[in-house]
CSV table of C-alpha atoms in Angstrom, one decimal:
chain,number,residue,atom,x,y,z
A,825,MET,CA,0.1,0.1,0.0
A,826,SER,CA,1.5,3.3,-1.1
A,827,ALA,CA,1.0,6.5,1.0
A,828,GLY,CA,-1.4,9.2,-0.1
A,829,ALA,CA,-1.6,12.9,0.7
A,830,GLY,CA,-1.9,13.5,4.4
A,831,ASP,CA,-1.0,10.0,5.3
A,832,VAL,CA,1.2,9.1,8.1
A,833,VAL,CA,3.1,5.7,8.7
A,834,LEU,CA,3.2,3.5,11.8
A,835,ARG,CA,6.7,2.5,13.0
A,836,VAL,CA,7.4,0.0,15.6
A,837,ASP,CA,10.5,0.6,18.0
A,838,TRP,CA,11.3,-3.1,17.8
A,839,PRO,CA,13.7,-3.5,20.8
A,840,GLU,CA,11.0,-1.8,22.9
A,841,CYS,CA,8.0,-3.9,21.7
A,842,ARG,CA,7.1,-6.9,24.0
A,843,ALA,CA,4.2,-8.1,22.0
A,844,ARG,CA,1.5,-7.0,24.5
A,845,GLY,CA,-0.9,-6.6,21.4
A,846,LEU,CA,-3.0,-3.7,22.5
A,847,CYS,CA,-2.2,-1.9,19.2
A,848,ALA,CA,-3.9,-4.7,17.2
A,849,GLU,CA,-7.1,-4.5,19.3
A,850,LEU,CA,-7.3,-0.7,18.9
A,851,LEU,CA,-6.3,-0.5,15.3
A,852,PRO,CA,-7.3,-3.7,13.7
A,853,GLU,CA,-7.6,-1.8,10.3
A,854,ARG,CA,-3.9,-1.4,10.2
A,855,ILE,CA,-2.3,-3.8,12.6
A,856,VAL,CA,-2.5,-7.5,13.0
A,857,LEU,CA,-0.3,-9.8,15.1
A,858,ASP,CA,2.1,-12.3,13.8
A,859,GLU,CA,2.4,-15.9,15.1
A,860,TRP,CA,4.5,-14.7,18.0
A,861,GLY,CA,2.2,-11.8,18.8
A,862,TYR,CA,4.3,-8.9,17.4
A,863,PRO,CA,2.5,-6.3,15.3
A,864,VAL,CA,2.5,-6.5,11.5
A,865,VAL,CA,1.8,-3.1,10.1
A,866,LEU,CA,-0.5,-3.2,7.1
A,867,GLY,CA,0.1,0.1,5.5
A,868,PRO,CA,0.1,3.8,5.8
A,869,VAL,CA,-2.6,5.6,7.9
A,870,SER,CA,-5.0,7.8,6.1
A,871,PRO,CA,-6.3,11.1,7.8
A,872,ALA,CA,-9.6,9.4,8.5
A,873,LEU,CA,-7.9,6.8,10.7
A,874,GLN,CA,-5.4,9.1,12.4
A,875,ALA,CA,-7.3,9.6,15.6
A,876,LEU,CA,-7.5,5.8,16.1
A,877,ALA,CA,-3.9,5.4,15.3
A,878,ARG,CA,-2.9,8.1,17.7
A,879,GLU,CA,-4.9,6.2,20.5
A,880,ALA,CA,-3.3,3.0,19.6
A,881,ALA,CA,0.2,4.6,19.9
A,882,ASP,CA,-0.7,6.3,23.2
A,883,ALA,CA,-2.1,3.1,24.6
A,884,CYS,CA,1.2,1.1,24.1
A,885,PRO,CA,2.4,0.3,27.5
A,886,ARG,CA,6.0,0.1,26.1
A,887,ARG,CA,5.6,3.4,24.0
A,888,ALA,CA,6.8,1.4,21.1
A,889,LEU,CA,4.3,2.4,18.5
A,890,HIS,CA,5.1,5.8,16.7
A,891,LEU,CA,3.3,7.8,14.1
A,892,ARG,CA,5.8,9.2,11.6
A,893,PRO,CA,5.4,11.5,8.6
A,894,ALA,CA,5.0,9.3,5.5
B,1000,MET,CA,31.8,-23.0,14.4
B,1001,ILE,CA,32.1,-19.9,12.3
B,1002,ARG,CA,34.7,-17.4,13.5
B,1003,PRO,CA,36.9,-14.7,12.0
B,1004,PRO,CA,39.9,-15.7,10.0
B,1005,ASP,CA,43.3,-16.4,11.8
B,1006,VAL,CA,45.3,-15.7,8.5
B,1007,VAL,CA,44.5,-12.9,6.2
B,1008,ASP,CA,46.6,-12.9,2.9
B,1009,VAL,CA,46.7,-9.4,1.4
B,1010,THR,CA,47.6,-9.2,-2.3
B,1011,PRO,CA,49.2,-5.9,-3.4
B,1012,GLY,CA,46.7,-3.8,-5.5
B,1013,PRO,CA,46.4,-0.8,-7.9
B,1014,MET,CA,45.6,1.9,-5.5
B,1015,LEU,CA,44.7,1.3,-1.9
B,1016,LEU,CA,47.1,-1.7,-1.7
B,1017,SER,CA,49.8,-0.4,-4.0
B,1018,GLY,CA,52.6,0.3,-1.6
B,1019,ILE,CA,52.1,-2.4,1.0
B,1020,ALA,CA,55.5,-4.0,0.2
B,1021,ASP,CA,57.0,-0.8,1.8
B,1022,GLY,CA,55.4,-1.5,5.2
B,1023,PRO,CA,52.7,0.3,7.2
B,1024,SER,CA,54.9,3.2,8.6
B,1025,LEU,CA,54.0,6.8,8.4
B,1026,ALA,CA,57.4,7.5,6.9
B,1027,ALA,CA,56.9,4.9,4.1
B,1028,HIS,CA,53.3,6.3,3.6
B,1029,ARG,CA,54.5,10.0,3.3
B,1030,VAL,CA,57.3,8.9,0.8
B,1031,ARG,CA,54.7,7.3,-1.3
B,1032,GLN,CA,51.7,9.9,-1.1
B,1033,GLY,CA,53.4,13.0,0.0
B,1034,PRO,CA,52.1,15.3,2.6
B,1035,LEU,CA,48.3,15.5,3.6
B,1036,PRO,CA,46.8,18.1,1.4
B,1037,GLU,CA,44.7,20.8,2.8
B,1038,ALA,CA,41.0,20.5,1.5
B,1039,ASP,CA,38.0,22.4,2.8
B,1040,ALA,CA,34.6,20.7,2.5
B,1041,GLY,CA,33.8,22.3,-0.8
B,1042,ALA,CA,37.2,21.0,-2.2
B,1043,LEU,CA,36.7,17.6,-0.7
B,1044,LEU,CA,33.3,17.1,-2.2
B,1045,ALA,CA,34.4,18.4,-5.6
B,1046,VAL,CA,36.9,15.6,-5.6
B,1047,ILE,CA,34.8,12.6,-4.3
B,1048,ALA,CA,31.3,13.5,-5.5
B,1049,PRO,CA,32.0,12.7,-9.2
B,1050,LEU,CA,34.0,9.4,-8.1
B,1051,ALA,CA,30.9,7.9,-6.5
B,1052,VAL,CA,32.8,6.9,-3.4
B,1053,ARG,CA,30.4,4.8,-1.5
B,1054,GLY,CA,29.7,3.4,1.9
B,1055,ARG,CA,29.8,-0.4,2.0
B,1056,GLY,CA,26.5,-1.3,3.5
B,1057,GLY,CA,24.0,-3.3,1.2
B,1058,ALA,CA,22.7,0.1,-0.1
B,1059,GLY,CA,26.1,1.5,-0.9
B,1060,PHE,CA,25.3,5.0,0.2
B,1061,PRO,CA,27.4,7.7,-1.4
B,1062,LEU,CA,29.9,9.2,1.0
B,1063,ALA,CA,29.5,12.6,-0.5
B,1064,ARG,CA,25.8,12.6,0.4
B,1065,LYS,CA,26.7,11.7,4.0
B,1066,ILE,CA,29.3,14.6,4.2
B,1067,ASP,CA,26.7,16.9,2.8
B,1068,THR,CA,24.2,16.0,5.4
B,1069,VAL,CA,26.8,16.4,8.2
B,1070,LEU,CA,27.6,19.9,6.8
B,1071,ALA,CA,23.9,20.9,6.7
B,1072,HIS,CA,23.3,19.8,10.3
B,1073,ARG,CA,26.5,21.1,12.0
B,1074,SER,CA,26.4,24.4,14.0
B,1075,ARG,CA,28.7,26.2,16.4
B,1076,ARG,CA,26.5,25.5,19.4
B,1077,PRO,CA,27.9,23.3,21.9
B,1078,GLY,CA,26.9,19.7,21.4
B,1079,ARG,CA,26.6,20.1,17.6
B,1080,ARG,CA,30.1,19.8,16.6
B,1081,PRO,CA,30.5,17.0,14.0
B,1082,VAL,CA,32.1,13.6,14.8
B,1083,VAL,CA,34.0,11.3,12.7
B,1084,VAL,CA,33.8,7.5,13.2
B,1085,VAL,CA,36.0,5.0,11.4
B,1086,ASN,CA,34.2,1.7,11.5
B,1087,ALA,CA,36.4,-1.4,11.2
B,1088,ALA,CA,34.2,-3.5,13.7
B,1089,GLU,CA,33.8,-6.0,11.0
B,1090,GLY,CA,31.3,-8.3,12.8
B,1091,GLU,CA,31.1,-10.4,9.6
B,1092,PRO,CA,33.5,-13.3,10.0
B,1093,ALA,CA,33.7,-13.5,6.2
B,1094,SER,CA,35.0,-9.9,6.0
B,1095,ALA,CA,38.6,-8.9,6.7
B,1096,LYS,CA,39.3,-5.9,4.3
B,1097,ASP,CA,38.9,-3.2,7.0
B,1098,SER,CA,41.1,-4.9,9.5
B,1099,ALA,CA,43.6,-5.7,6.8
B,1100,LEU,CA,43.8,-2.1,5.6
B,1101,LEU,CA,44.5,-1.0,9.1
B,1102,ASP,CA,47.2,-3.7,9.3
B,1103,VAL,CA,48.9,-2.9,5.8
B,1104,ALA,CA,47.8,0.7,5.0
B,1105,PRO,CA,46.6,2.4,8.2
B,1106,HIS,CA,47.8,5.7,7.3
B,1107,LEU,CA,45.6,5.9,4.1
B,1108,VAL,CA,42.7,5.3,6.4
B,1109,LEU,CA,43.7,7.7,8.9
B,1110,ASP,CA,44.6,10.4,6.3
B,1111,GLY,CA,41.0,10.0,5.0
B,1112,ALA,CA,39.6,10.4,8.5
B,1113,VAL,CA,41.7,13.6,9.2
B,1114,LEU,CA,40.6,15.1,5.7
B,1115,ALA,CA,37.0,14.4,6.6
B,1116,ALA,CA,37.4,15.8,10.2
B,1117,ARG,CA,39.0,18.9,9.0
B,1118,ALA,CA,36.5,19.5,6.2
B,1119,LEU,CA,33.7,19.1,8.6
B,1120,GLY,CA,35.3,20.9,11.7
B,1121,ALA,CA,35.3,17.7,13.7
B,1122,GLY,CA,37.7,17.6,16.6
B,1123,THR,CA,37.5,13.9,17.5
B,1124,VAL,CA,38.0,10.8,15.3
B,1125,HIS,CA,36.7,7.5,16.7
B,1126,LEU,CA,38.4,4.3,15.5
B,1127,VAL,CA,36.5,1.1,16.2
B,1128,THR,CA,37.9,-2.4,15.7
B,1129,SER,CA,36.8,-5.7,16.9
B,1130,VAL,CA,37.8,-7.5,20.2
B,1131,ASP,CA,38.4,-10.7,18.4
B,1132,ARG,CA,40.7,-9.2,15.9
B,1133,PRO,CA,43.2,-7.7,18.4
B,1134,TRP,CA,45.8,-7.3,15.7
B,1135,ALA,CA,43.8,-4.7,13.8
B,1136,GLY,CA,43.3,-2.6,17.0
B,1137,ALA,CA,47.1,-2.9,17.8
B,1138,ALA,CA,47.9,-1.8,14.2
B,1139,ALA,CA,45.6,1.1,14.5
B,1140,ALA,CA,47.2,2.1,17.9
B,1141,ARG,CA,50.7,1.9,16.4
B,1142,ALA,CA,49.7,4.1,13.5
B,1143,VAL,CA,47.9,6.6,15.7
B,1144,ALA,CA,51.0,6.9,17.9
B,1145,GLU,CA,53.1,8.0,14.8
B,1146,ARG,CA,50.8,10.8,13.9
B,1147,ASP,CA,50.8,14.3,14.8
B,1148,ASP,CA,47.6,15.8,13.3
B,1149,HIS,CA,47.0,19.3,14.6
B,1150,GLY,CA,43.6,19.8,16.2
B,1151,ILE,CA,42.6,15.9,16.0
B,1152,ARG,CA,41.9,13.8,19.0
B,1153,TRP,CA,41.9,10.0,18.4
B,1154,SER,CA,39.8,7.8,20.4
B,1155,ARG,CA,40.0,4.0,20.0
B,1156,HIS,CA,37.2,1.5,20.9
B,1157,GLU,CA,36.8,-2.4,20.7
B,1158,ALA,CA,33.6,-3.8,19.6
B,1159,GLN,CA,32.2,-7.1,21.0
B,1160,ALA,CA,32.8,-10.1,18.8
B,1161,ARG,CA,29.1,-10.2,17.3
B,1162,PHE,CA,27.9,-10.2,13.8
B,1163,VAL,CA,25.6,-7.1,14.5
B,1164,SER,CA,28.5,-5.1,16.3
B,1165,GLY,CA,29.5,-3.3,13.1
B,1166,GLN,CA,26.0,-1.9,12.4
B,1167,ALA,CA,26.0,2.0,12.6
B,1168,ARG,CA,23.9,2.3,15.5
B,1169,ALA,CA,25.5,-0.5,17.3
B,1170,VAL,CA,28.8,1.3,16.9
B,1171,LEU,CA,27.2,4.6,18.3
B,1172,GLU,CA,26.0,2.7,21.3
B,1173,LEU,CA,29.5,1.4,22.1
B,1174,LEU,CA,30.9,4.9,21.7
B,1175,SER,CA,28.4,6.0,24.3
B,1176,GLY,CA,29.6,3.5,26.8
B,1177,ARG,CA,26.6,1.1,26.3
B,1178,SER,CA,26.6,-2.5,25.3
B,1179,GLY,CA,27.0,-2.0,21.5
B,1180,LEU,CA,23.9,-3.7,20.3
B,1181,PRO,CA,21.6,-2.2,17.5
B,1182,VAL,CA,18.9,0.3,18.6
B,1183,THR,CA,16.0,2.0,16.7
B,1184,SER,CA,16.9,5.3,14.9
B,1185,TRP,CA,14.4,7.4,13.1
B,1186,VAL,CA,17.1,9.7,11.4
B,1187,PRO,CA,20.4,9.0,9.8
B,1188,GLU,CA,23.6,9.3,12.0
B,1189,SER,CA,24.7,11.9,9.7
B,1190,MET,CA,21.9,14.1,11.1
B,1191,SER,CA,21.9,12.9,14.7
B,1192,GLY,CA,24.6,10.4,15.6
B,1193,HIS,CA,27.1,10.3,18.4
B,1194,ARG,CA,25.4,11.9,21.4
B,1195,GLY,CA,23.0,13.7,18.9
B,1196,ARG,CA,25.9,15.3,17.0
B,1197,PRO,CA,26.1,15.1,13.2
B,1198,THR,CA,28.3,12.0,12.6
B,1199,LEU,CA,30.2,10.9,9.6
B,1200,LEU,CA,30.4,7.2,10.1
B,1201,SER,CA,31.7,4.9,7.5
B,1202,ASN,CA,33.9,1.7,7.1
B,1203,ALA,CA,37.6,2.1,7.0
B,1204,GLU,CA,37.8,1.3,3.2
B,1205,SER,CA,35.7,4.2,2.4
B,1206,PHE,CA,37.9,6.7,4.4
B,1207,ALA,CA,40.9,5.1,2.5
B,1208,HIS,CA,39.1,5.7,-0.9
B,1209,LEU,CA,38.6,9.4,0.2
B,1210,ALA,CA,42.2,9.9,1.0
B,1211,ALA,CA,43.4,8.0,-2.3
B,1212,ALA,CA,41.1,10.3,-4.4
B,1213,VAL,CA,42.6,13.4,-2.6
B,1214,HIS,CA,46.3,12.0,-2.7
B,1215,VAL,CA,46.4,10.8,-6.3
B,1216,GLY,CA,43.7,13.2,-7.9
B,1217,ALA,CA,40.4,12.6,-9.3
B,1218,ASP,CA,41.9,11.8,-12.9
B,1219,ARG,CA,44.1,9.2,-11.8
B,1220,TYR,CA,41.5,7.7,-9.5
B,1221,ALA,CA,39.0,7.5,-12.3
B,1222,SER,CA,41.6,6.0,-14.6
B,1223,TYR,CA,40.8,2.7,-12.6
B,1224,GLY,CA,37.4,1.1,-13.1
B,1225,THR,CA,34.7,2.3,-15.5
B,1226,PRO,CA,33.3,5.6,-16.4
B,1227,GLN,CA,30.0,4.8,-14.5
B,1228,GLU,CA,31.8,3.2,-11.5
B,1229,PRO,CA,35.3,4.8,-11.2
B,1230,GLY,CA,37.9,3.4,-8.8
B,1231,THR,CA,38.6,0.1,-7.1
B,1232,THR,CA,37.0,-2.0,-4.4
B,1233,LEU,CA,38.4,-4.5,-1.8
B,1234,LEU,CA,37.1,-8.0,-1.6
B,1235,THR,CA,37.5,-10.7,1.0
B,1236,LEU,CA,37.6,-14.1,-0.7
B,1237,THR,CA,36.7,-17.2,1.4
B,1238,GLU,CA,37.5,-20.5,-0.2
B,1239,PRO,CA,35.7,-23.7,0.6
B,1240,ALA,CA,34.9,-24.4,4.3
B,1241,GLY,CA,36.5,-27.6,5.7
B,1242,PRO,CA,34.4,-30.4,7.0
B,1243,ASP,CA,34.7,-29.0,10.5
B,1244,GLY,CA,33.1,-25.8,9.2
B,1245,SER,CA,36.1,-23.5,9.3
B,1246,PHE,CA,37.2,-21.6,6.4
B,1247,GLY,CA,40.4,-22.4,4.7
B,1248,GLY,CA,42.3,-23.5,1.7
B,1249,SER,CA,43.2,-20.1,0.4
B,1250,SER,CA,46.6,-19.4,-1.1
B,1251,GLY,CA,49.6,-18.5,1.1
B,1252,GLY,CA,49.9,-19.5,4.7
B,1253,SER,CA,46.2,-20.6,5.4
B,1254,GLY,CA,44.8,-24.2,5.3
B,1255,ARG,CA,47.4,-25.5,7.5
B,1256,ALA,CA,46.6,-27.2,10.8
B,1257,GLY,CA,46.6,-24.8,13.7
B,1258,VAL,CA,47.1,-25.1,17.5
B,1259,ASP,CA,45.7,-28.2,19.1
B,1260,GLY,CA,44.6,-29.4,15.7
B,1261,VAL,CA,42.1,-26.6,15.2
B,1262,PRO,CA,42.4,-25.7,11.6
B,1263,VAL,CA,43.7,-22.3,10.6
B,1264,VAL,CA,41.0,-20.2,9.1
B,1265,GLY,CA,42.3,-18.2,6.2
B,1266,VAL,CA,40.9,-15.6,3.7
B,1267,ARG,CA,42.4,-13.5,0.9
B,1268,VAL,CA,41.9,-9.8,0.6
B,1269,VAL,CA,42.4,-8.4,-3.0
B,1270,GLU,CA,41.8,-5.0,-4.7
B,1271,VAL,CA,39.9,-5.1,-7.8
B,1272,CYS,CA,38.9,-2.4,-10.4
B,1273,HIS,CA,35.1,-1.8,-10.7
B,1274,GLY,CA,34.2,-3.7,-14.0
B,1275,ASP,CA,37.1,-6.2,-13.8
B,1276,ALA,CA,36.3,-9.8,-14.6
B,1277,ALA,CA,35.8,-12.1,-11.5
B,1278,SER,CA,37.8,-14.8,-13.4
B,1279,GLN,CA,40.9,-12.7,-12.7
B,1280,VAL,CA,40.8,-13.6,-9.0
B,1281,LEU,CA,38.6,-16.6,-8.6
B,1282,SER,CA,39.8,-20.3,-9.2
B,1283,ALA,CA,38.4,-22.4,-12.0
B,1284,GLN,CA,36.5,-24.4,-9.3
B,1285,ALA,CA,34.9,-21.2,-7.9
B,1286,LEU,CA,33.9,-20.2,-11.3
B,1287,ALA,CA,32.1,-23.5,-11.9
B,1288,ASN,CA,29.9,-23.3,-8.8
B,1289,PRO,CA,27.3,-21.1,-7.0
B,1290,LEU,CA,28.8,-17.9,-5.5
B,1291,LEU,CA,27.8,-16.0,-2.5
B,1292,VAL,CA,28.4,-12.3,-3.0
B,1293,GLY,CA,27.9,-9.8,-0.3
B,1294,GLY,CA,28.7,-12.0,2.6
B,1295,PHE,CA,26.3,-13.7,5.0
B,1296,HIS,CA,23.7,-11.0,4.3
B,1297,GLY,CA,24.3,-11.5,0.5
B,1298,ALA,CA,22.8,-13.3,-2.3
B,1299,TRP,CA,23.7,-16.4,-4.3
B,1300,LEU,CA,24.7,-16.2,-7.9
B,1301,SER,CA,23.9,-19.1,-10.3
B,1302,PRO,CA,26.8,-21.0,-11.8
B,1303,ARG,CA,25.4,-19.8,-15.2
B,1304,ASP,CA,26.4,-16.3,-14.3
B,1305,VAL,CA,29.5,-16.7,-12.3
B,1306,PRO,CA,32.0,-17.3,-15.3
B,1307,ALA,CA,31.1,-14.0,-16.9
B,1308,LEU,CA,30.7,-12.1,-13.6
B,1309,ARG,CA,32.2,-8.5,-13.4
B,1310,TRP,CA,32.8,-6.6,-10.1
B,1311,SER,CA,30.3,-3.9,-11.0
B,1312,ASN,CA,27.5,-2.9,-8.8
B,1313,ALA,CA,25.2,-2.3,-11.9
B,1314,HIS,CA,26.0,-5.8,-13.1
B,1315,LEU,CA,25.4,-7.4,-9.7
B,1316,ARG,CA,22.1,-5.6,-9.2
B,1317,ALA,CA,20.9,-7.1,-12.6
B,1318,LEU,CA,21.7,-10.3,-11.1
B,1319,GLY,CA,19.8,-9.6,-7.8
B,1320,ALA,CA,22.9,-9.2,-5.8
B,1321,SER,CA,25.2,-6.4,-4.5
B,1322,LEU,CA,28.8,-6.1,-3.5
B,1323,GLY,CA,28.0,-5.0,0.0
B,1324,ALA,CA,31.1,-5.1,2.1
B,1325,GLY,CA,32.8,-7.1,-0.6
B,1326,CYS,CA,32.7,-10.7,0.9
B,1327,VAL,CA,32.8,-13.4,-1.7
B,1328,ILE,CA,32.3,-16.9,-0.6
B,1329,THR,CA,33.1,-19.6,-3.1
B,1330,LEU,CA,32.2,-23.3,-3.0
B,1331,ALA,CA,34.1,-26.4,-3.9
B,1332,ARG,CA,32.8,-29.0,-6.5
B,1333,GLY,CA,30.2,-31.1,-4.9
B,1334,GLN,CA,29.6,-28.7,-2.0
B,1335,CYS,CA,25.9,-28.0,-1.6
B,1336,PRO,CA,24.7,-24.5,-1.4
B,1337,VAL,CA,21.6,-25.7,0.6
B,1338,GLU,CA,23.9,-27.2,3.4
B,1339,GLU,CA,26.1,-24.1,3.1
B,1340,THR,CA,23.1,-21.8,3.5
B,1341,ALA,CA,21.7,-23.8,6.5
B,1342,ARG,CA,25.1,-23.5,8.2
B,1343,ILE,CA,25.3,-19.7,7.7
B,1344,VAL,CA,21.7,-19.1,8.8
B,1345,THR,CA,22.1,-21.2,11.8
B,1346,TYR,CA,25.1,-19.0,12.7
B,1347,LEU,CA,23.1,-15.8,11.9
B,1348,ALA,CA,20.1,-16.8,14.1
B,1349,ALA,CA,22.4,-17.4,17.0
B,1350,GLU,CA,23.8,-14.0,16.3
B,1351,SER,CA,20.6,-12.0,16.7
B,1352,ALA,CA,21.1,-9.7,19.6
B,1353,GLY,CA,17.7,-10.9,20.9
B,1354,ARG,CA,16.1,-7.4,21.3
B,1355,CYS,CA,13.5,-7.5,18.5
B,1356,GLY,CA,10.8,-10.0,18.7
B,1357,PRO,CA,10.6,-10.9,15.0
B,1358,CYS,CA,14.4,-11.5,14.8
B,1359,PHE,CA,14.6,-13.2,18.1
B,1360,ASN,CA,11.7,-15.6,17.2
B,1361,GLY,CA,11.7,-15.7,13.4
B,1362,LEU,CA,15.4,-16.3,12.7
B,1363,PRO,CA,15.7,-19.6,14.8
B,1364,ALA,CA,12.5,-20.8,13.2
B,1365,LEU,CA,13.9,-19.9,9.8
B,1366,ALA,CA,17.1,-21.6,10.5
B,1367,ASP,CA,15.1,-24.8,11.6
B,1368,GLU,CA,13.4,-24.8,8.2
B,1369,VAL,CA,16.5,-24.3,6.2
B,1370,ARG,CA,18.2,-27.1,8.1
B,1371,GLY,CA,15.0,-29.2,7.3
B,1372,LEU,CA,15.6,-28.3,3.6
B,1373,ALA,CA,19.2,-29.4,4.0
B,1374,GLU,CA,18.0,-32.6,5.4
B,1375,GLY,CA,15.8,-33.3,2.5
B,1376,ALA,CA,12.4,-32.0,3.7
B,1377,ASP,CA,10.6,-29.6,1.2
B,1378,THR,CA,10.1,-26.7,3.6
B,1379,ARG,CA,10.2,-24.1,0.9
B,1380,ARG,CA,6.7,-22.7,1.6
B,1381,ARG,CA,7.2,-22.2,5.2
B,1382,ILE,CA,10.6,-20.6,4.6
B,1383,ALA,CA,9.0,-18.1,2.2
B,1384,GLU,CA,6.4,-17.4,4.9
B,1385,LEU,CA,9.1,-16.9,7.5
B,1386,THR,CA,11.3,-14.5,5.4
B,1387,GLY,CA,8.2,-12.5,4.8
B,1388,LEU,CA,7.7,-12.3,8.4
B,1389,VAL,CA,11.3,-11.1,9.5
B,1390,ARG,CA,12.0,-8.7,6.6
B,1391,GLY,CA,11.9,-5.0,7.7
B,1392,ARG,CA,10.9,-5.8,11.2
B,1393,GLY,CA,14.0,-5.0,13.3
B,1394,ALA,CA,16.2,-2.2,14.7
B,1395,CYS,CA,19.0,-3.2,12.3
B,1396,ALA,CA,19.2,-5.0,8.9
B,1397,HIS,CA,20.1,-8.5,10.5
B,1398,PRO,CA,16.7,-10.0,9.8
B,1399,ASP,CA,16.5,-8.4,6.4
B,1400,GLY,CA,20.0,-9.8,5.5
B,1401,THR,CA,19.2,-13.2,6.8
B,1402,ALA,CA,16.0,-13.3,4.7
B,1403,ARG,CA,18.0,-12.1,1.8
B,1404,ILE,CA,20.4,-15.0,1.7
B,1405,VAL,CA,17.6,-17.6,2.1
B,1406,THR,CA,15.4,-16.1,-0.5
B,1407,SER,CA,18.3,-16.0,-3.0
B,1408,LEU,CA,18.8,-19.8,-2.3
B,1409,LEU,CA,15.3,-20.6,-3.2
B,1410,THR,CA,15.1,-18.1,-6.3
B,1411,THR,CA,18.4,-17.9,-8.0
B,1412,LEU,CA,19.5,-21.4,-7.0
B,1413,ASP,CA,16.0,-23.0,-7.4
B,1414,GLY,CA,17.4,-25.7,-9.8
B,1415,GLU,CA,20.2,-26.6,-7.3
B,1416,VAL,CA,17.6,-26.8,-4.5
B,1417,GLU,CA,15.5,-29.2,-6.7
B,1418,GLU,CA,18.4,-31.4,-7.4
B,1419,HIS,CA,19.2,-31.4,-3.7
B,1420,LEU,CA,15.6,-32.5,-2.8
B,1421,ASP,CA,15.7,-35.1,-5.5
B,1422,GLY,CA,19.0,-36.4,-3.9
B,1423,ARG,CA,20.8,-35.6,-7.2
B,1424,CYS,CA,23.3,-33.0,-5.8
B,1425,GLY,CA,25.5,-35.7,-4.2
B,1426,CYS,CA,25.7,-34.0,-0.6
B,1427,ARG,CA,23.0,-36.1,1.0
B,1428,ALA,CA,24.6,-39.3,-0.3
B,1429,LEU,CA,27.8,-38.1,1.3
B,1430,SER,CA,26.1,-37.3,4.6
B,1431,THR,CA,24.4,-40.7,4.6
B,1432,VAL,CA,27.8,-42.4,4.0
B,1433,GLY,CA,29.2,-40.2,6.8
B,1434,ALA,CA,26.5,-41.4,9.2
B,1435,ALA,CA,26.6,-45.0,8.4
């Protein structure tokens, strides 16, 4: 999936991530979990989804999910 | 067990390795190259930018662009003064060219670092070698003791003996007194590197190229190589591994039995011109077999493409490979690339720093499946699934590089893998005999 105008991308700080999985519950539109419980990011986040994405990033107990400019 | 070479044969070459017979002293270096020229940033960039001097990571990032970025982000404010880092940590056991350079031509590397530091206004040059190659650190220390570079402070560091120790962010962690493992970064180190300062970090060879270009001049530098890819490049050639898994069998002093019957591990470092034919440095046996280019994170080339291979990045890209750090691993006749890949991937999985979940979990799983393939099970679908799961999902490129060599085995050497699974490659027959 390529980024459109106004999109942001989700980046995982991998050494910080401990597979708690909240991000996938809060943002199933863009995050699924792999077989070990770590997030798989499905693509850039459109403006319509950004409030949810922000919530998912803020909810991460490890602060391992980041929104970055596309 | 896979470990760095005990014996490194260095063959004299056209430019970086041209004067090694005179010894590594500063006096010999100055007789050969003359005094260190003065060059401000503009002058330095004017020389190296058209010569396409590159870093030696998989991406081959142009050194001139790194210098440009450091210049754009430096300032006179405290804590923003640029830093220069010469990276010879060389965590990859199949690489020896940076350590070898520090041993045989250290002042070319140090001249390049001083030229860069002066052009950028950096006051400190950090030199990083590996703790398991103490001879390289000792050579660097001897060379630094000979020098008197006004306004430059040298700082030496020893990286842990790990595959990922040479990764840029791991080196910066080491410099900050931490454990020297890769961490996440959102910006390049040329913008924000050592303690947040703009940092020019490159491998020892790139600094030697910078110095060579300034010393001999752009015209002579460009007389080597091709118009598209001027200059030379260093290669570390690993000849077939012995039955115990160690490297050996290169020319010169290697391949003999070592202390307590442990075979000596040997490699050959050569300097080739971009565009040169691989047949000039590889044996007939190596030319007739699959070739691993770019080291343990590299890609396999098919025996169909090896005889006509040239050391050109454009040519290698067309074959799905890249020179990377210049490690070239050759196979003996009858040596199976599936078994060799299984051996390497098992090692790479054990070398995960264990910090990033997908690498920590995925690489051992991938290694299991590649070993399964070596033992004759058709695990190709699961391997493709796992390479997809680890790629791009770590703080450093270790999972990506490990996925790359496995993927190249399944794609470039698909015919060899079929033969292996059919029992026609000879290696399983051999292992059956060995087990009986």
